[in-house]
């Protein structure tokens, strides 16, 4: 396979500015994902009262021990439902790829 040539310089000011802007967007994304996880944790007492596991705990029990799980669609339906704060991202579902 032929290598792709690039004039991109990781030391250039433009590169640094783009990297910083992208990191800001990634931080916003990660904060929104954390808000979804925090909302799920708020439900923990109700689940425990009913002797049930949280969805991510059930997924963890399905997976092969020690195997990774790549969660996808973490923010599907973000700010689309009755909640407009983004706390129900993922459309109320967990979706991903793992080894079972």
PDB file of N, CA and C in Angstrom:
ATOM      1  N   UNK A   1       0.846  -1.174   0.000  1.00  0.00           N
ATOM      2  CA  UNK A   1       0.000   0.000   0.000  1.00  0.00           C
ATOM      3  C   UNK A   1       0.892   1.238   0.000  1.00  0.00           C
ATOM      4  N   UNK A   2       0.556   2.167  -0.822  1.00  0.00           N
ATOM      5  CA  UNK A   2       1.348   3.374  -0.938  1.00  0.00           C
ATOM      6  C   UNK A   2       1.023   4.344   0.199  1.00  0.00           C
ATOM      7  N   UNK A   3       2.053   4.906   0.836  1.00  0.00           N
ATOM      8  CA  UNK A   3       1.776   5.864   1.915  1.00  0.00           C
ATOM      9  C   UNK A   3       1.168   7.152   1.373  1.00  0.00           C
ATOM     10  N   UNK A   4       0.361   7.779   2.196  1.00  0.00           N
ATOM     11  CA  UNK A   4      -0.222   9.069   1.838  1.00  0.00           C
ATOM     12  C   UNK A   4       0.718  10.175   2.300  1.00  0.00           C
ATOM     13  N   UNK A   5       1.058  11.045   1.413  1.00  0.00           N
ATOM     14  CA  UNK A   5       1.907  12.180   1.769  1.00  0.00           C
ATOM     15  C   UNK A   5       1.042  13.307   2.312  1.00  0.00           C
ATOM     16  N   UNK A   6       1.583  13.997   3.300  1.00  0.00           N
ATOM     17  CA  UNK A   6       0.840  15.090   3.924  1.00  0.00           C
ATOM     18  C   UNK A   6       1.774  16.256   4.213  1.00  0.00           C
ATOM     19  N   UNK A   7       1.239  17.447   4.080  1.00  0.00           N
ATOM     20  CA  UNK A   7       1.983  18.650   4.434  1.00  0.00           C
ATOM     21  C   UNK A   7       1.614  19.124   5.839  1.00  0.00           C
ATOM     22  N   UNK A   8       0.834  18.336   6.534  1.00  0.00           N
ATOM     23  CA  UNK A   8       0.387  18.691   7.876  1.00  0.00           C
ATOM     24  C   UNK A   8       1.575  18.731   8.828  1.00  0.00           C
ATOM     25  N   UNK A   9       1.673  19.787   9.581  1.00  0.00           N
ATOM     26  CA  UNK A   9       2.753  19.922  10.560  1.00  0.00           C
ATOM     27  C   UNK A   9       2.149  19.977  11.961  1.00  0.00           C
ATOM     28  N   UNK A  10       2.356  18.927  12.759  1.00  0.00           N
ATOM     29  CA  UNK A  10       1.805  18.919  14.118  1.00  0.00           C
ATOM     30  C   UNK A  10       2.356  20.029  15.012  1.00  0.00           C
ATOM     31  N   UNK A  11       3.396  20.692  14.569  1.00  0.00           N
ATOM     32  CA  UNK A  11       3.996  21.769  15.369  1.00  0.00           C
ATOM     33  C   UNK A  11       3.509  23.158  14.940  1.00  0.00           C
ATOM     34  N   UNK A  12       2.650  23.215  13.934  1.00  0.00           N
ATOM     35  CA  UNK A  12       2.200  24.518  13.434  1.00  0.00           C
ATOM     36  C   UNK A  12       1.139  25.123  14.357  1.00  0.00           C
ATOM     37  N   UNK A  13       1.040  26.443  14.377  1.00  0.00           N
ATOM     38  CA  UNK A  13       0.003  27.105  15.191  1.00  0.00           C
ATOM     39  C   UNK A  13      -1.414  26.708  14.766  1.00  0.00           C
ATOM     40  N   UNK A  14      -1.630  26.530  13.470  1.00  0.00           N
ATOM     41  CA  UNK A  14      -2.964  26.134  12.992  1.00  0.00           C
ATOM     42  C   UNK A  14      -3.332  24.753  13.522  1.00  0.00           C
ATOM     43  N   UNK A  15      -2.363  23.841  13.527  1.00  0.00           N
ATOM     44  CA  UNK A  15      -2.602  22.495  14.047  1.00  0.00           C
ATOM     45  C   UNK A  15      -2.967  22.573  15.531  1.00  0.00           C
ATOM     46  N   UNK A  16      -2.199  23.356  16.285  1.00  0.00           N
ATOM     47  CA  UNK A  16      -2.457  23.496  17.721  1.00  0.00           C
ATOM     48  C   UNK A  16      -3.834  24.097  17.977  1.00  0.00           C
ATOM     49  N   UNK A  17      -4.224  25.078  17.177  1.00  0.00           N
ATOM     50  CA  UNK A  17      -5.541  25.703  17.343  1.00  0.00           C
ATOM     51  C   UNK A  17      -6.653  24.710  17.034  1.00  0.00           C
ATOM     52  N   UNK A  18      -6.487  23.947  15.962  1.00  0.00           N
ATOM     53  CA  UNK A  18      -7.490  22.933  15.613  1.00  0.00           C
ATOM     54  C   UNK A  18      -7.577  21.857  16.684  1.00  0.00           C
ATOM     55  N   UNK A  19      -6.425  21.426  17.191  1.00  0.00           N
ATOM     56  CA  UNK A  19      -6.411  20.398  18.235  1.00  0.00           C
ATOM     57  C   UNK A  19      -7.113  20.899  19.493  1.00  0.00           C
ATOM     58  N   UNK A  20      -6.873  22.152  19.862  1.00  0.00           N
ATOM     59  CA  UNK A  20      -7.514  22.724  21.048  1.00  0.00           C
ATOM     60  C   UNK A  20      -9.024  22.841  20.856  1.00  0.00           C
ATOM     61  N   UNK A  21      -9.448  23.269  19.670  1.00  0.00           N
ATOM     62  CA  UNK A  21     -10.884  23.392  19.391  1.00  0.00           C
ATOM     63  C   UNK A  21     -11.556  22.027  19.426  1.00  0.00           C
ATOM     64  N   UNK A  22     -10.893  21.022  18.859  1.00  0.00           N
ATOM     65  CA  UNK A  22     -11.452  19.669  18.871  1.00  0.00           C
ATOM     66  C   UNK A  22     -11.524  19.134  20.295  1.00  0.00           C
ATOM     67  N   UNK A  23     -10.492  19.394  21.095  1.00  0.00           N
ATOM     68  CA  UNK A  23     -10.501  18.918  22.477  1.00  0.00           C
ATOM     69  C   UNK A  23     -11.654  19.541  23.255  1.00  0.00           C
ATOM     70  N   UNK A  24     -11.963  20.794  22.987  1.00  0.00           N
ATOM     71  CA  UNK A  24     -13.103  21.453  23.632  1.00  0.00           C
ATOM     72  C   UNK A  24     -14.400  20.723  23.295  1.00  0.00           C
ATOM     73  N   UNK A  25     -14.576  20.370  22.032  1.00  0.00           N
ATOM     74  CA  UNK A  25     -15.781  19.646  21.611  1.00  0.00           C
ATOM     75  C   UNK A  25     -15.828  18.253  22.233  1.00  0.00           C
ATOM     76  N   UNK A  26     -14.693  17.582  22.318  1.00  0.00           N
ATOM     77  CA  UNK A  26     -14.632  16.256  22.947  1.00  0.00           C
ATOM     78  C   UNK A  26     -15.006  16.365  24.420  1.00  0.00           C
ATOM     79  N   UNK A  27     -14.523  17.397  25.093  1.00  0.00           N
ATOM     80  CA  UNK A  27     -14.858  17.601  26.506  1.00  0.00           C
ATOM     81  C   UNK A  27     -16.359  17.801  26.694  1.00  0.00           C
ATOM     82  N   UNK A  28     -16.996  18.534  25.789  1.00  0.00           N
ATOM     83  CA  UNK A  28     -18.450  18.735  25.843  1.00  0.00           C
ATOM     84  C   UNK A  28     -19.166  17.398  25.669  1.00  0.00           C
ATOM     85  N   UNK A  29     -18.707  16.602  24.718  1.00  0.00           N
ATOM     86  CA  UNK A  29     -19.284  15.275  24.477  1.00  0.00           C
ATOM     87  C   UNK A  29     -19.143  14.390  25.706  1.00  0.00           C
ATOM     88  N   UNK A  30     -17.957  14.346  26.280  1.00  0.00           N
ATOM     89  CA  UNK A  30     -17.719  13.502  27.463  1.00  0.00           C
ATOM     90  C   UNK A  30     -18.568  13.969  28.652  1.00  0.00           C
ATOM     91  N   UNK A  31     -18.747  15.280  28.795  1.00  0.00           N
ATOM     92  CA  UNK A  31     -19.587  15.798  29.880  1.00  0.00           C
ATOM     93  C   UNK A  31     -21.042  15.371  29.690  1.00  0.00           C
ATOM     94  N   UNK A  32     -21.520  15.388  28.451  1.00  0.00           N
ATOM     95  CA  UNK A  32     -22.892  14.945  28.170  1.00  0.00           C
ATOM     96  C   UNK A  32     -23.032  13.455  28.464  1.00  0.00           C
ATOM     97  N   UNK A  33     -22.037  12.657  28.090  1.00  0.00           N
ATOM     98  CA  UNK A  33     -22.076  11.219  28.391  1.00  0.00           C
ATOM     99  C   UNK A  33     -22.069  10.989  29.898  1.00  0.00           C
ATOM    100  N   UNK A  34     -21.295  11.777  30.631  1.00  0.00           N
ATOM    101  CA  UNK A  34     -21.251  11.633  32.085  1.00  0.00           C
ATOM    102  C   UNK A  34     -22.594  11.992  32.705  1.00  0.00           C
ATOM    103  N   UNK A  35     -23.269  12.983  32.154  1.00  0.00           N
ATOM    104  CA  UNK A  35     -24.591  13.370  32.651  1.00  0.00           C
ATOM    105  C   UNK A  35     -25.571  12.201  32.521  1.00  0.00           C
ATOM    106  N   UNK A  36     -25.471  11.464  31.415  1.00  0.00           N
ATOM    107  CA  UNK A  36     -26.330  10.292  31.209  1.00  0.00           C
ATOM    108  C   UNK A  36     -26.009   9.231  32.260  1.00  0.00           C
ATOM    109  N   UNK A  37     -24.714   8.976  32.502  1.00  0.00           N
ATOM    110  CA  UNK A  37     -24.328   7.980  33.513  1.00  0.00           C
ATOM    111  C   UNK A  37     -24.777   8.413  34.908  1.00  0.00           C
ATOM    112  N   UNK A  38     -24.656   9.711  35.203  1.00  0.00           N
ATOM    113  CA  UNK A  38     -25.093  10.216  36.509  1.00  0.00           C
ATOM    114  C   UNK A  38     -26.592  10.029  36.695  1.00  0.00           C
ATOM    115  N   UNK A  39     -27.359  10.267  35.645  1.00  0.00           N
ATOM    116  CA  UNK A  39     -28.818  10.084  35.704  1.00  0.00           C
ATOM    117  C   UNK A  39     -29.149   8.619  35.993  1.00  0.00           C
ATOM    118  N   UNK A  40     -28.401   7.710  35.374  1.00  0.00           N
ATOM    119  CA  UNK A  40     -28.618   6.284  35.627  1.00  0.00           C
ATOM    120  C   UNK A  40     -28.305   5.951  37.086  1.00  0.00           C
ATOM    121  N   UNK A  41     -27.263   6.558  37.632  1.00  0.00           N
ATOM    122  CA  UNK A  41     -26.908   6.308  39.032  1.00  0.00           C
ATOM    123  C   UNK A  41     -27.999   6.787  39.982  1.00  0.00           C
ATOM    124  N   UNK A  42     -28.702   7.853  39.606  1.00  0.00           N
ATOM    125  CA  UNK A  42     -29.809   8.340  40.436  1.00  0.00           C
ATOM    126  C   UNK A  42     -30.901   7.287  40.557  1.00  0.00           C
ATOM    127  N   UNK A  43     -31.014   6.420  39.566  1.00  0.00           N
ATOM    128  CA  UNK A  43     -32.046   5.380  39.572  1.00  0.00           C
ATOM    129  C   UNK A  43     -31.617   4.147  40.368  1.00  0.00           C
ATOM    130  N   UNK A  44     -30.348   4.078  40.771  1.00  0.00           N
ATOM    131  CA  UNK A  44     -29.839   2.893  41.463  1.00  0.00           C
ATOM    132  C   UNK A  44     -30.700   2.476  42.657  1.00  0.00           C
ATOM    133  N   UNK A  45     -31.097   3.388  43.565  1.00  0.00           N
ATOM    134  CA  UNK A  45     -31.910   2.952  44.711  1.00  0.00           C
ATOM    135  C   UNK A  45     -33.213   2.259  44.300  1.00  0.00           C
ATOM    136  N   UNK A  46     -33.869   2.768  43.261  1.00  0.00           N
ATOM    137  CA  UNK A  46     -35.112   2.123  42.796  1.00  0.00           C
ATOM    138  C   UNK A  46     -34.827   0.719  42.283  1.00  0.00           C
ATOM    139  N   UNK A  47     -33.754   0.566  41.528  1.00  0.00           N
ATOM    140  CA  UNK A  47     -33.401  -0.751  41.002  1.00  0.00           C
ATOM    141  C   UNK A  47     -33.061  -1.701  42.147  1.00  0.00           C
ATOM    142  N   UNK A  48     -32.288  -1.222  43.123  1.00  0.00           N
ATOM    143  CA  UNK A  48     -31.914  -2.066  44.253  1.00  0.00           C
ATOM    144  C   UNK A  48     -33.133  -2.459  45.073  1.00  0.00           C
ATOM    145  N   UNK A  49     -34.069  -1.542  45.233  1.00  0.00           N
ATOM    146  CA  UNK A  49     -35.286  -1.830  45.990  1.00  0.00           C
ATOM    147  C   UNK A  49     -36.068  -2.963  45.334  1.00  0.00           C
ATOM    148  N   UNK A  50     -35.997  -3.047  44.025  1.00  0.00           N
ATOM    149  CA  UNK A  50     -36.701  -4.099  43.272  1.00  0.00           C
ATOM    150  C   UNK A  50     -35.821  -5.320  43.022  1.00  0.00           C
ATOM    151  N   UNK A  51     -34.621  -5.331  43.622  1.00  0.00           N
ATOM    152  CA  UNK A  51     -33.655  -6.420  43.407  1.00  0.00           C
ATOM    153  C   UNK A  51     -33.308  -6.595  41.934  1.00  0.00           C
ATOM    154  N   UNK A  52     -33.088  -5.475  41.253  1.00  0.00           N
ATOM    155  CA  UNK A  52     -32.721  -5.506  39.838  1.00  0.00           C
ATOM    156  C   UNK A  52     -31.365  -4.844  39.651  1.00  0.00           C
ATOM    157  N   UNK A  53     -30.728  -5.172  38.542  1.00  0.00           N
ATOM    158  CA  UNK A  53     -29.455  -4.562  38.170  1.00  0.00           C
ATOM    159  C   UNK A  53     -29.704  -3.432  37.184  1.00  0.00           C
ATOM    160  N   UNK A  54     -28.846  -2.425  37.226  1.00  0.00           N
ATOM    161  CA  UNK A  54     -28.901  -1.376  36.213  1.00  0.00           C
ATOM    162  C   UNK A  54     -28.534  -1.978  34.854  1.00  0.00           C
ATOM    163  N   UNK A  55     -29.017  -1.394  33.776  1.00  0.00           N
ATOM    164  CA  UNK A  55     -28.739  -1.960  32.447  1.00  0.00           C
ATOM    165  C   UNK A  55     -27.257  -2.207  32.168  1.00  0.00           C
ATOM    166  N   UNK A  56     -26.386  -1.274  32.510  1.00  0.00           N
ATOM    167  CA  UNK A  56     -24.952  -1.479  32.243  1.00  0.00           C
ATOM    168  C   UNK A  56     -24.386  -2.615  33.087  1.00  0.00           C
ATOM    169  N   UNK A  57     -24.949  -2.843  34.264  1.00  0.00           N
ATOM    170  CA  UNK A  57     -24.526  -3.980  35.088  1.00  0.00           C
ATOM    171  C   UNK A  57     -24.964  -5.292  34.447  1.00  0.00           C
ATOM    172  N   UNK A  58     -26.166  -5.309  33.882  1.00  0.00           N
ATOM    173  CA  UNK A  58     -26.634  -6.518  33.186  1.00  0.00           C
ATOM    174  C   UNK A  58     -25.754  -6.813  31.981  1.00  0.00           C
ATOM    175  N   UNK A  59     -25.388  -5.765  31.248  1.00  0.00           N
ATOM    176  CA  UNK A  59     -24.493  -5.950  30.102  1.00  0.00           C
ATOM    177  C   UNK A  59     -23.166  -6.525  30.577  1.00  0.00           C
ATOM    178  N   UNK A  60     -22.648  -5.988  31.673  1.00  0.00           N
ATOM    179  CA  UNK A  60     -21.386  -6.484  32.220  1.00  0.00           C
ATOM    180  C   UNK A  60     -21.435  -7.957  32.561  1.00  0.00           C
ATOM    181  N   UNK A  61     -22.594  -8.442  32.994  1.00  0.00           N
ATOM    182  CA  UNK A  61     -22.726  -9.866  33.323  1.00  0.00           C
ATOM    183  C   UNK A  61     -22.813 -10.736  32.074  1.00  0.00           C
ATOM    184  N   UNK A  62     -23.269 -10.159  30.963  1.00  0.00           N
ATOM    185  CA  UNK A  62     -23.350 -10.908  29.707  1.00  0.00           C
ATOM    186  C   UNK A  62     -21.992 -11.094  29.050  1.00  0.00           C
ATOM    187  N   UNK A  63     -21.127 -10.113  29.222  1.00  0.00           N
ATOM    188  CA  UNK A  63     -19.834 -10.125  28.537  1.00  0.00           C
ATOM    189  C   UNK A  63     -18.886 -11.152  29.138  1.00  0.00           C
ATOM    190  N   UNK A  64     -17.965 -11.624  28.304  1.00  0.00           N
ATOM    191  CA  UNK A  64     -16.896 -12.476  28.812  1.00  0.00           C
ATOM    192  C   UNK A  64     -16.101 -11.681  29.842  1.00  0.00           C
ATOM    193  N   UNK A  65     -15.724 -12.342  30.928  1.00  0.00           N
ATOM    194  CA  UNK A  65     -14.996 -11.676  32.001  1.00  0.00           C
ATOM    195  C   UNK A  65     -13.712 -11.042  31.460  1.00  0.00           C
ATOM    196  N   UNK A  66     -13.531  -9.773  31.759  1.00  0.00           N
ATOM    197  CA  UNK A  66     -12.327  -9.062  31.352  1.00  0.00           C
ATOM    198  C   UNK A  66     -12.315  -8.576  29.917  1.00  0.00           C
ATOM    199  N   UNK A  67     -13.357  -8.897  29.154  1.00  0.00           N
ATOM    200  CA  UNK A  67     -13.374  -8.461  27.752  1.00  0.00           C
ATOM    201  C   UNK A  67     -13.874  -7.019  27.665  1.00  0.00           C
ATOM    202  N   UNK A  68     -13.426  -6.294  26.658  1.00  0.00           N
ATOM    203  CA  UNK A  68     -13.854  -4.900  26.520  1.00  0.00           C
ATOM    204  C   UNK A  68     -15.270  -4.791  25.970  1.00  0.00           C
ATOM    205  N   UNK A  69     -15.882  -3.650  26.186  1.00  0.00           N
ATOM    206  CA  UNK A  69     -17.198  -3.344  25.640  1.00  0.00           C
ATOM    207  C   UNK A  69     -17.129  -1.955  25.043  1.00  0.00           C
ATOM    208  N   UNK A  70     -17.398  -1.850  23.759  1.00  0.00           N
ATOM    209  CA  UNK A  70     -17.400  -0.559  23.074  1.00  0.00           C
ATOM    210  C   UNK A  70     -18.839  -0.093  22.968  1.00  0.00           C
ATOM    211  N   UNK A  71     -19.183   0.884  23.790  1.00  0.00           N
ATOM    212  CA  UNK A  71     -20.546   1.412  23.762  1.00  0.00           C
ATOM    213  C   UNK A  71     -20.666   2.415  22.625  1.00  0.00           C
ATOM    214  N   UNK A  72     -21.699   2.260  21.827  1.00  0.00           N
ATOM    215  CA  UNK A  72     -21.955   3.169  20.709  1.00  0.00           C
ATOM    216  C   UNK A  72     -23.329   3.801  20.903  1.00  0.00           C
ATOM    217  N   UNK A  73     -23.603   4.835  20.188  1.00  0.00           N
ATOM    218  CA  UNK A  73     -24.895   5.538  20.263  1.00  0.00           C
ATOM    219  C   UNK A  73     -25.160   6.090  21.655  1.00  0.00           C
ATOM    220  N   UNK A  74     -24.104   6.514  22.341  1.00  0.00           N
ATOM    221  CA  UNK A  74     -24.273   6.978  23.720  1.00  0.00           C
ATOM    222  C   UNK A  74     -25.158   8.208  23.829  1.00  0.00           C
ATOM    223  N   UNK A  75     -25.257   8.974  22.758  1.00  0.00           N
ATOM    224  CA  UNK A  75     -26.072  10.187  22.810  1.00  0.00           C
ATOM    225  C   UNK A  75     -27.162  10.192  21.749  1.00  0.00           C
ATOM    226  N   UNK A  76     -27.605   9.009  21.331  1.00  0.00           N
ATOM    227  CA  UNK A  76     -28.709   8.932  20.365  1.00  0.00           C
ATOM    228  C   UNK A  76     -29.934   9.595  20.987  1.00  0.00           C
ATOM    229  N   UNK A  77     -30.610  10.411  20.244  1.00  0.00           N
ATOM    230  CA  UNK A  77     -31.798  11.093  20.748  1.00  0.00           C
ATOM    231  C   UNK A  77     -31.487  12.195  21.742  1.00  0.00           C
ATOM    232  N   UNK A  78     -30.266  12.694  21.724  1.00  0.00           N
ATOM    233  CA  UNK A  78     -29.829  13.725  22.667  1.00  0.00           C
ATOM    234  C   UNK A  78     -30.737  14.953  22.603  1.00  0.00           C
ATOM    235  N   UNK A  79     -31.313  15.322  23.736  1.00  0.00           N
ATOM    236  CA  UNK A  79     -32.204  16.485  23.890  1.00  0.00           C
ATOM    237  C   UNK A  79     -33.427  16.427  22.977  1.00  0.00           C
ATOM    238  N   UNK A  80     -33.940  15.230  22.709  1.00  0.00           N
ATOM    239  CA  UNK A  80     -35.086  15.119  21.811  1.00  0.00           C
ATOM    240  C   UNK A  80     -36.388  14.790  22.526  1.00  0.00           C
ATOM    241  N   UNK A  81     -36.325  14.265  23.722  1.00  0.00           N
ATOM    242  CA  UNK A  81     -37.543  13.859  24.395  1.00  0.00           C
ATOM    243  C   UNK A  81     -38.089  14.952  25.288  1.00  0.00           C
ATOM    244  N   UNK A  82     -38.824  14.520  26.314  1.00  0.00           N
ATOM    245  CA  UNK A  82     -39.399  15.462  27.266  1.00  0.00           C
ATOM    246  C   UNK A  82     -38.300  16.186  28.036  1.00  0.00           C
ATOM    247  N   UNK A  83     -37.173  15.494  28.227  1.00  0.00           N
ATOM    248  CA  UNK A  83     -36.049  16.140  28.910  1.00  0.00           C
ATOM    249  C   UNK A  83     -35.236  16.915  27.883  1.00  0.00           C
ATOM    250  N   UNK A  84     -34.946  18.143  28.187  1.00  0.00           N
ATOM    251  CA  UNK A  84     -34.177  18.976  27.258  1.00  0.00           C
ATOM    252  C   UNK A  84     -32.788  19.292  27.804  1.00  0.00           C
ATOM    253  N   UNK A  85     -32.423  18.642  28.927  1.00  0.00           N
ATOM    254  CA  UNK A  85     -31.101  18.899  29.492  1.00  0.00           C
ATOM    255  C   UNK A  85     -30.066  17.887  29.023  1.00  0.00           C
ATOM    256  N   UNK A  86     -30.492  16.918  28.212  1.00  0.00           N
ATOM    257  CA  UNK A  86     -29.553  15.939  27.679  1.00  0.00           C
ATOM    258  C   UNK A  86     -29.263  14.782  28.607  1.00  0.00           C
ATOM    259  N   UNK A  87     -30.010  14.663  29.697  1.00  0.00           N
ATOM    260  CA  UNK A  87     -29.717  13.616  30.674  1.00  0.00           C
ATOM    261  C   UNK A  87     -30.220  12.240  30.252  1.00  0.00           C
ATOM    262  N   UNK A  88     -30.998  12.168  29.189  1.00  0.00           N
ATOM    263  CA  UNK A  88     -31.493  10.869  28.720  1.00  0.00           C
ATOM    264  C   UNK A  88     -30.890  10.518  27.363  1.00  0.00           C
ATOM    265  N   UNK A  89     -29.695  10.999  27.093  1.00  0.00           N
ATOM    266  CA  UNK A  89     -29.024  10.636  25.851  1.00  0.00           C
ATOM    267  C   UNK A  89     -28.937   9.129  25.733  1.00  0.00           C
ATOM    268  N   UNK A  90     -28.823   8.637  24.536  1.00  0.00           N
ATOM    269  CA  UNK A  90     -28.804   7.204  24.315  1.00  0.00           C
ATOM    270  C   UNK A  90     -30.195   6.675  24.051  1.00  0.00           C
ATOM    271  N   UNK A  91     -31.177   7.546  24.065  1.00  0.00           N
ATOM    272  CA  UNK A  91     -32.537   7.131  23.776  1.00  0.00           C
ATOM    273  C   UNK A  91     -33.076   6.124  24.775  1.00  0.00           C
ATOM    274  N   UNK A  92     -32.503   6.107  25.978  1.00  0.00           N
ATOM    275  CA  UNK A  92     -32.949   5.153  26.986  1.00  0.00           C
ATOM    276  C   UNK A  92     -32.507   3.736  26.691  1.00  0.00           C
ATOM    277  N   UNK A  93     -31.488   3.578  25.861  1.00  0.00           N
ATOM    278  CA  UNK A  93     -31.003   2.242  25.522  1.00  0.00           C
ATOM    279  C   UNK A  93     -29.490   2.202  25.639  1.00  0.00           C
ATOM    280  N   UNK A  94     -28.972   1.012  25.780  1.00  0.00           N
ATOM    281  CA  UNK A  94     -27.527   0.797  25.760  1.00  0.00           C
ATOM    282  C   UNK A  94     -27.223  -0.080  24.568  1.00  0.00           C
ATOM    283  N   UNK A  95     -26.246   0.324  23.789  1.00  0.00           N
ATOM    284  CA  UNK A  95     -25.910  -0.399  22.568  1.00  0.00           C
ATOM    285  C   UNK A  95     -24.396  -0.443  22.440  1.00  0.00           C
ATOM    286  N   UNK A  96     -23.867  -1.579  22.071  1.00  0.00           N
ATOM    287  CA  UNK A  96     -22.426  -1.656  21.922  1.00  0.00           C
ATOM    288  C   UNK A  96     -21.973  -2.989  21.379  1.00  0.00           C
ATOM    289  N   UNK A  97     -20.659  -3.150  21.359  1.00  0.00           N
ATOM    290  CA  UNK A  97     -20.030  -4.349  20.828  1.00  0.00           C
ATOM    291  C   UNK A  97     -19.146  -4.942  21.917  1.00  0.00           C
ATOM    292  N   UNK A  98     -19.318  -6.225  22.161  1.00  0.00           N
ATOM    293  CA  UNK A  98     -18.502  -6.906  23.158  1.00  0.00           C
ATOM    294  C   UNK A  98     -18.455  -8.391  22.874  1.00  0.00           C
ATOM    295  N   UNK A  99     -17.666  -9.116  23.638  1.00  0.00           N
ATOM    296  CA  UNK A  99     -17.530 -10.566  23.476  1.00  0.00           C
ATOM    297  C   UNK A  99     -18.392 -11.279  24.513  1.00  0.00           C
ATOM    298  N   UNK A 100     -19.264 -12.160  24.032  1.00  0.00           N
ATOM    299  CA  UNK A 100     -20.104 -12.956  24.935  1.00  0.00           C
ATOM    300  C   UNK A 100     -19.852 -14.430  24.705  1.00  0.00           C
TER     301      UNK A 100
END
